[in-house]
Short mmCIF file of C-alpha atoms and ligand atoms in Angstrom, two decimals:
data_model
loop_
_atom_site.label_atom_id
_atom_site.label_comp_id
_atom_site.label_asym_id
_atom_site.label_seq_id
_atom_site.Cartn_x
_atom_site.Cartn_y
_atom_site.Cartn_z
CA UNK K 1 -56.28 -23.76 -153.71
CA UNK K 2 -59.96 -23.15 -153.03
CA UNK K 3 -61.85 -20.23 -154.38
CA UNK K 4 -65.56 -19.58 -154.36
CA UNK K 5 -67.69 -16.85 -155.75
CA UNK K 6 -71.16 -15.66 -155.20
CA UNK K 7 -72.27 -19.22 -153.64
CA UNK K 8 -76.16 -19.75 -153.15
CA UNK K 9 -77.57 -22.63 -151.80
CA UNK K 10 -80.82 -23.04 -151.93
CA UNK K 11 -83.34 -25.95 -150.09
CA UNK K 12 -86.46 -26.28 -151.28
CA UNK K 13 -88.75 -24.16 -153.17
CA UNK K 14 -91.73 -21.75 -153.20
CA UNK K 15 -93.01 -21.34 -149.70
CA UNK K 16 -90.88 -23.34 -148.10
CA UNK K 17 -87.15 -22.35 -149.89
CA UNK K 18 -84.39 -21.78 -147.61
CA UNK K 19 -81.29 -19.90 -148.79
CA UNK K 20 -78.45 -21.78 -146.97
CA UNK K 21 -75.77 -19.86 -148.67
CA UNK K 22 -76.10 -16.20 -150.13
CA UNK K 23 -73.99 -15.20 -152.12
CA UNK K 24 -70.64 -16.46 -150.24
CA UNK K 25 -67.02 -15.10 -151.50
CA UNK K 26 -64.35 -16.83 -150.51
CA UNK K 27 -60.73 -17.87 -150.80
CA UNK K 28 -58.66 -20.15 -149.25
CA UNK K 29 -54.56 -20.28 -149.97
CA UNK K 30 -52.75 -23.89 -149.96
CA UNK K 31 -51.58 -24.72 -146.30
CA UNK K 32 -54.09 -22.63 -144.59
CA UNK K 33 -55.78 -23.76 -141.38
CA UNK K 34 -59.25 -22.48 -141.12
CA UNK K 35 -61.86 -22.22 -138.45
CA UNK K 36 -64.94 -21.35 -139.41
CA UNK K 37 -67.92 -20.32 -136.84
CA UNK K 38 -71.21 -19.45 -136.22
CA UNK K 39 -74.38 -19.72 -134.71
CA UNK K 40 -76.46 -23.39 -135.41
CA UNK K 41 -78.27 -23.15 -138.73
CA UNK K 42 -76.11 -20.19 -139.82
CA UNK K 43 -74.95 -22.27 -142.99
CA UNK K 44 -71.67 -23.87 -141.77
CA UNK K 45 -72.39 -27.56 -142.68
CA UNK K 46 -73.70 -26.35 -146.19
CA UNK K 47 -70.68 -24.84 -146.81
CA UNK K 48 -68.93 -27.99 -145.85
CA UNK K 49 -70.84 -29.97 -148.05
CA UNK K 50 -70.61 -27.56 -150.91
CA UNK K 51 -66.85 -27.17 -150.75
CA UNK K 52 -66.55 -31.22 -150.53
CA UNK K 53 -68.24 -32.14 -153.68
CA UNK K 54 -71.24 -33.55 -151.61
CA UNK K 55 -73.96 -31.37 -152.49
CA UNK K 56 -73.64 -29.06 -155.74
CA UNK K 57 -74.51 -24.87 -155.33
CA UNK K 58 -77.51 -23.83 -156.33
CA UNK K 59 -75.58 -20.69 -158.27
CA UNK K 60 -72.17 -19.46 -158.61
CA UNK K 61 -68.70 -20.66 -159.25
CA UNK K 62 -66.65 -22.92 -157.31
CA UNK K 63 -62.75 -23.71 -158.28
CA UNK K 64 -60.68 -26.40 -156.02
CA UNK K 65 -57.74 -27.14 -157.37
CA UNK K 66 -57.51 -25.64 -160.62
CA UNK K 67 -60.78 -27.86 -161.35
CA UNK K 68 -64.45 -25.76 -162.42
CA UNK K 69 -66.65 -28.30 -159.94
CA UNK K 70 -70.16 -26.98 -161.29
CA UNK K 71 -69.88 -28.16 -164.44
CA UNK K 72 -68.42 -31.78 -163.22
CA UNK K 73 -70.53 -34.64 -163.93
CA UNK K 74 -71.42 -37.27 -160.89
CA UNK K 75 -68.78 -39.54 -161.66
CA UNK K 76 -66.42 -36.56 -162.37
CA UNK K 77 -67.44 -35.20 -158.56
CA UNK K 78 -66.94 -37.91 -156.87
CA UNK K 79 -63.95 -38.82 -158.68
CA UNK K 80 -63.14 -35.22 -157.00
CA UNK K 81 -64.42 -36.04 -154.08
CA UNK K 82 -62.21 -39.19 -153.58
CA UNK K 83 -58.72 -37.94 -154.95
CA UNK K 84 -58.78 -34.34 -153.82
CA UNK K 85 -61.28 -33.82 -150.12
CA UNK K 86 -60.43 -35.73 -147.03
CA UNK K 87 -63.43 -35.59 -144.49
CA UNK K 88 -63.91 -35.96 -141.02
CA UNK K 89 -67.25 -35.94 -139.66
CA UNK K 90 -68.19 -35.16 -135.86
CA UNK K 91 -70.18 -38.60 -135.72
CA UNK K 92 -66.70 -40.23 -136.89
CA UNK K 93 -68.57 -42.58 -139.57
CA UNK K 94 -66.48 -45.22 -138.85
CA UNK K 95 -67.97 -48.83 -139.99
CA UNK K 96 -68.40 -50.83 -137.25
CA UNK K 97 -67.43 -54.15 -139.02
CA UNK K 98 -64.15 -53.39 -140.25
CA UNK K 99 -60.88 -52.75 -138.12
CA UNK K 100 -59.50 -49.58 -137.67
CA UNK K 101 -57.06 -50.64 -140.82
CA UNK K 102 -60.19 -51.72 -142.94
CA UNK K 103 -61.73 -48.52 -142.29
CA UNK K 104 -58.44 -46.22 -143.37
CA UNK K 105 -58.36 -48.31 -146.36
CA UNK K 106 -61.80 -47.78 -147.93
CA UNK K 107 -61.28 -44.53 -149.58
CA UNK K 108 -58.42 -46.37 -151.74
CA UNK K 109 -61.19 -49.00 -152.94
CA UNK K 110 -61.15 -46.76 -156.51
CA UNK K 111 -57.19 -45.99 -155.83
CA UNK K 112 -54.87 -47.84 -158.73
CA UNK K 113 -52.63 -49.44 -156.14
CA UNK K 114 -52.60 -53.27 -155.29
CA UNK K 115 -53.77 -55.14 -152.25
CA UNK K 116 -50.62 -55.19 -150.33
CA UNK K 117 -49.54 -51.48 -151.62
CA UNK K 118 -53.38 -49.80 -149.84
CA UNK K 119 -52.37 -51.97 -146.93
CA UNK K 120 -48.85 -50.36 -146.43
CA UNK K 121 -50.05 -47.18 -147.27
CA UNK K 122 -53.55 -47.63 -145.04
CA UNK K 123 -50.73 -48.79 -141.77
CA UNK K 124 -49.04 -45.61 -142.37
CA UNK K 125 -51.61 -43.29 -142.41
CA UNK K 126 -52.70 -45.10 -139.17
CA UNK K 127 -48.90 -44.70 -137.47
CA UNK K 128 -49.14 -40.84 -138.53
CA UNK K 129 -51.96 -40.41 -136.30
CA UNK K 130 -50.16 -42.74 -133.48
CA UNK K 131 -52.24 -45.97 -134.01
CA UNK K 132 -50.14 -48.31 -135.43
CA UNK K 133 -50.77 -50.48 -132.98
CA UNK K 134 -54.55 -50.54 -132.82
CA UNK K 135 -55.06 -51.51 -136.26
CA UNK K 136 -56.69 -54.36 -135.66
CA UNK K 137 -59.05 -53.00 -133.14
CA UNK K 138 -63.08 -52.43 -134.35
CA UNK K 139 -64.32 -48.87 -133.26
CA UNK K 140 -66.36 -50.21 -130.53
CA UNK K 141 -62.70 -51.43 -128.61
CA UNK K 142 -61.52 -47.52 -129.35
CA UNK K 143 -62.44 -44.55 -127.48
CA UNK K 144 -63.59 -41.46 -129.35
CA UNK K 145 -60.65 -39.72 -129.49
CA UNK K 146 -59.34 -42.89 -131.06
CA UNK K 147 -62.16 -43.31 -133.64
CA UNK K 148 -61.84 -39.82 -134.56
CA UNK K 149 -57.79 -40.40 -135.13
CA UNK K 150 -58.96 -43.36 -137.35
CA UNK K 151 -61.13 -41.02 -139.52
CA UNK K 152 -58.30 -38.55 -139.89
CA UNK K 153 -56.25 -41.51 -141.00
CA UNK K 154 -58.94 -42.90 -143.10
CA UNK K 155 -58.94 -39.07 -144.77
CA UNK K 156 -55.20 -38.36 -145.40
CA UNK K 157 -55.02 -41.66 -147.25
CA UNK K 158 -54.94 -40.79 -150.71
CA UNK K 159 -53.57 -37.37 -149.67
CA UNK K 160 -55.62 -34.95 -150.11
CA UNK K 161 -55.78 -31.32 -151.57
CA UNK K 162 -57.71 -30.21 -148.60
CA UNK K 163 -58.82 -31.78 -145.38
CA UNK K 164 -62.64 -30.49 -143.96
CA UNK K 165 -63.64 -31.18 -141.01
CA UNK K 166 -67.26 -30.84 -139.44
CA UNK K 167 -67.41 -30.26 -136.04
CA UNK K 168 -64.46 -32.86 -135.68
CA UNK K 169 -64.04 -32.23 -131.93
CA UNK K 170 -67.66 -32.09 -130.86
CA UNK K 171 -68.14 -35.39 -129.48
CA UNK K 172 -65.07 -35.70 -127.76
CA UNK K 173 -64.07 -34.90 -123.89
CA UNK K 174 -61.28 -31.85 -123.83
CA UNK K 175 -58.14 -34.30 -123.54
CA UNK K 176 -59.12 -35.99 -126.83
CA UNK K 177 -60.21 -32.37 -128.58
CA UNK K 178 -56.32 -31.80 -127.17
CA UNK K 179 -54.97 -34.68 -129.15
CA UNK K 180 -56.92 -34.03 -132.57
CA UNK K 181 -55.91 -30.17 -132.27
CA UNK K 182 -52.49 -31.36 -132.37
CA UNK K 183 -52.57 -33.53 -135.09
CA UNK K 184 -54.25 -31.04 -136.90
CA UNK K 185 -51.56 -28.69 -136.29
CA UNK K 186 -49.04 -31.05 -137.16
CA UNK K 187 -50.80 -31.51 -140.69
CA UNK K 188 -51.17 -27.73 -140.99
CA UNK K 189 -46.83 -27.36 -140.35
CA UNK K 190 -46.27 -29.97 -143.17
CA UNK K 191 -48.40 -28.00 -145.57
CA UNK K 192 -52.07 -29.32 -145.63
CA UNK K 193 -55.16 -26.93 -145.70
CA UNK K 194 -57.49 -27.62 -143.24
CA UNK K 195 -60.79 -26.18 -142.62
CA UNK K 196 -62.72 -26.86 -139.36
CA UNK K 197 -65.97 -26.03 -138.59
CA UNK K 198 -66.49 -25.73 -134.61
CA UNK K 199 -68.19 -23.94 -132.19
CA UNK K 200 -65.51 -23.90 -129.25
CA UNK K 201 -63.92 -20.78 -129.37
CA UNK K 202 -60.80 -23.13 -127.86
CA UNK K 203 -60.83 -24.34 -131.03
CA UNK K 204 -60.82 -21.65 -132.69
CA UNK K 205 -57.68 -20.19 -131.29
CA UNK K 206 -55.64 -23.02 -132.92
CA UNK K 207 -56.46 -21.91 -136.38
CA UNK K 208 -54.91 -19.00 -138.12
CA UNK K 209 -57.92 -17.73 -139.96
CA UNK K 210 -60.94 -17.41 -138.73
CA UNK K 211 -64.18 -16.97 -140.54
CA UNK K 212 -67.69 -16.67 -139.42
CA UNK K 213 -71.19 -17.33 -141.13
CA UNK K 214 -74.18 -16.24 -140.11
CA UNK K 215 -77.37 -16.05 -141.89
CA UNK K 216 -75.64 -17.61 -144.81
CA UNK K 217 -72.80 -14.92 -144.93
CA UNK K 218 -69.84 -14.20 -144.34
CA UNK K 219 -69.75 -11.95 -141.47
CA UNK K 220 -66.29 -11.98 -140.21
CA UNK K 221 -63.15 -13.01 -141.74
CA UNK K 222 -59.79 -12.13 -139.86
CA UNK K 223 -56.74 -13.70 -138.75
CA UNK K 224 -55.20 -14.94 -135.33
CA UNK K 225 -52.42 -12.43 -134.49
CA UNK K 226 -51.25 -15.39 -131.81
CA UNK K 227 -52.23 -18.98 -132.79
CA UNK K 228 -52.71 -21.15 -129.42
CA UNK K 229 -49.73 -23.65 -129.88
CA UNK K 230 -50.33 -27.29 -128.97
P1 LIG R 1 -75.04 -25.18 -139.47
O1 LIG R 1 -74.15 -26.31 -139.88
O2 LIG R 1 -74.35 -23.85 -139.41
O3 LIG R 1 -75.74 -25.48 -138.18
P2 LIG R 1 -76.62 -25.93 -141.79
O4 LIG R 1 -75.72 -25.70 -142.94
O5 LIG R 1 -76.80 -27.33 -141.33
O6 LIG R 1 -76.17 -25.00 -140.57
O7 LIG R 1 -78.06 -25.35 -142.14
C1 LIG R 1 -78.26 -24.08 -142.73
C2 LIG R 1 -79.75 -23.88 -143.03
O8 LIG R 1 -80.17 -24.77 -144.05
C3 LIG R 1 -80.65 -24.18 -141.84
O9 LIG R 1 -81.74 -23.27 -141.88
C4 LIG R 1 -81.13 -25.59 -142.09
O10 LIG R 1 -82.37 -25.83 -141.49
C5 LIG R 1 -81.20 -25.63 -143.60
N1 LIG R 1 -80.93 -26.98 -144.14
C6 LIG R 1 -79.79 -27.69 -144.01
N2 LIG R 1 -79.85 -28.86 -144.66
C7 LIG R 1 -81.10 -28.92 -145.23
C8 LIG R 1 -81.79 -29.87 -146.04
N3 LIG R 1 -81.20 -31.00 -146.43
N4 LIG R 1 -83.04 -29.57 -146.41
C9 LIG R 1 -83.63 -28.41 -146.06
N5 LIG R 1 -83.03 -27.45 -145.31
C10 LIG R 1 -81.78 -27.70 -144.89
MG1 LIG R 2 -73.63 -28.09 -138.87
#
């Protein structure tokens, strides 16, 4: 599915380069559900970013999907980015403006499929995640379990490859970091990959892999003998 080798990221230069990533190894099989930890600054959103066609590596290889993403071109990437990476942010980056329904269908903007067609298909993705019948509501009249449930919709939309999610649960009170570890296990039994960056062991304990990064390594990599059910 995923498979990365000797990964550098680098910010900056000179005197003032950081080396995000060094020299990462790593490979992820379709349908895995990933948590990956470690300290603030240890690399974790680089990684993120990296693996979802936001921000290119610095060196190294990176294969998603039986696509070479280094030697991609920018529309090529986010062509990529679009058809094959579903995102979730901690922040939710909803927009404000649009409904909950508006906001699920953005990502099909590019999509082939007619008006009525990213509608249907926006209004399912929406029911999967049990708001059907907020779809008219603006994220400001949803809580922030809600909003987050919206921006799983909005990334499962043009079904994904992979789903990655940055800290997905870390604005959210423990009821709602309940509800989005269930959907995420739900995904994960139908056959997604998902990879979750936290730092809540709790969350943690729902994913069957775990990996952590510090420094810009890998330090750990090991598997839950018991994943915490939902
Ligand atoms: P984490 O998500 O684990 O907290 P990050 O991936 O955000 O860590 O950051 C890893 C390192 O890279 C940190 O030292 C951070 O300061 C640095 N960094 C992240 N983004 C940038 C950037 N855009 N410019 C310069 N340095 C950055
Ligand atoms: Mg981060």
């Amino acid at each position: 599915m995923l498979e990365i080798q000797s990964l550098v990221k680098d910010y900056g230069e000179g005197e003032i380069l950081v080396r995000a990533l060094d020299h990462i190894d790593l490979k992820i099989n379709e349908g895995e559900m990933v948590a990956i930890i470690g300290p603030s600054g240890s690399g974790k959103s680089t990684l993120m970013n990296v693996l979802g066609c936001l921000d290119q590596a610095t060196e190294g290889i990176y294969e998603l999907d039986g696509v070479t993403v280094g030697s991609l071109s920018e529309d090529e990437l986010s062509e990529v980015r679009n058809k094959k990476i579903g995102f979730i942010f901690q922040s939710f980056n909803l927009l404000a403006k649009l409904t909950a329904l508006q906001n699920v269908e953005l990502p099909m903007v590019y999509a082939e499929a007619g008006r009525k067609e990213r509608k249907e298909m926006a209004m399912n993705a929406l029911e999967k995640v049990s708001l059907g019948d907020r779809h008219h509501h603006r994220p400001n009249q949803l809580s922030g379990g809600q909003k987050q449930r919206v921006a799983v919709a909005r990334a499962l939309v043009n079904t994904p490859a992979i789903l990655l999610a940055d800290e997905p649960t870390g604005n959210l009170d423990s009821k709602s970091t309940e509800d989005i570890l269930r959907l995420f296990q739900a995904l994960h039994r139908e056959g997604k990959t998902i990879l979750i960056v936290t730092h809540e062991t709790e969350v943690a304990k729902h994913c069957q892999r775990v990996i952590e990064i510090r420094d810009g390594k890998i330090s750990k990599d090991y598997y839950n003998k018991e994943v915490t059910q939902k």
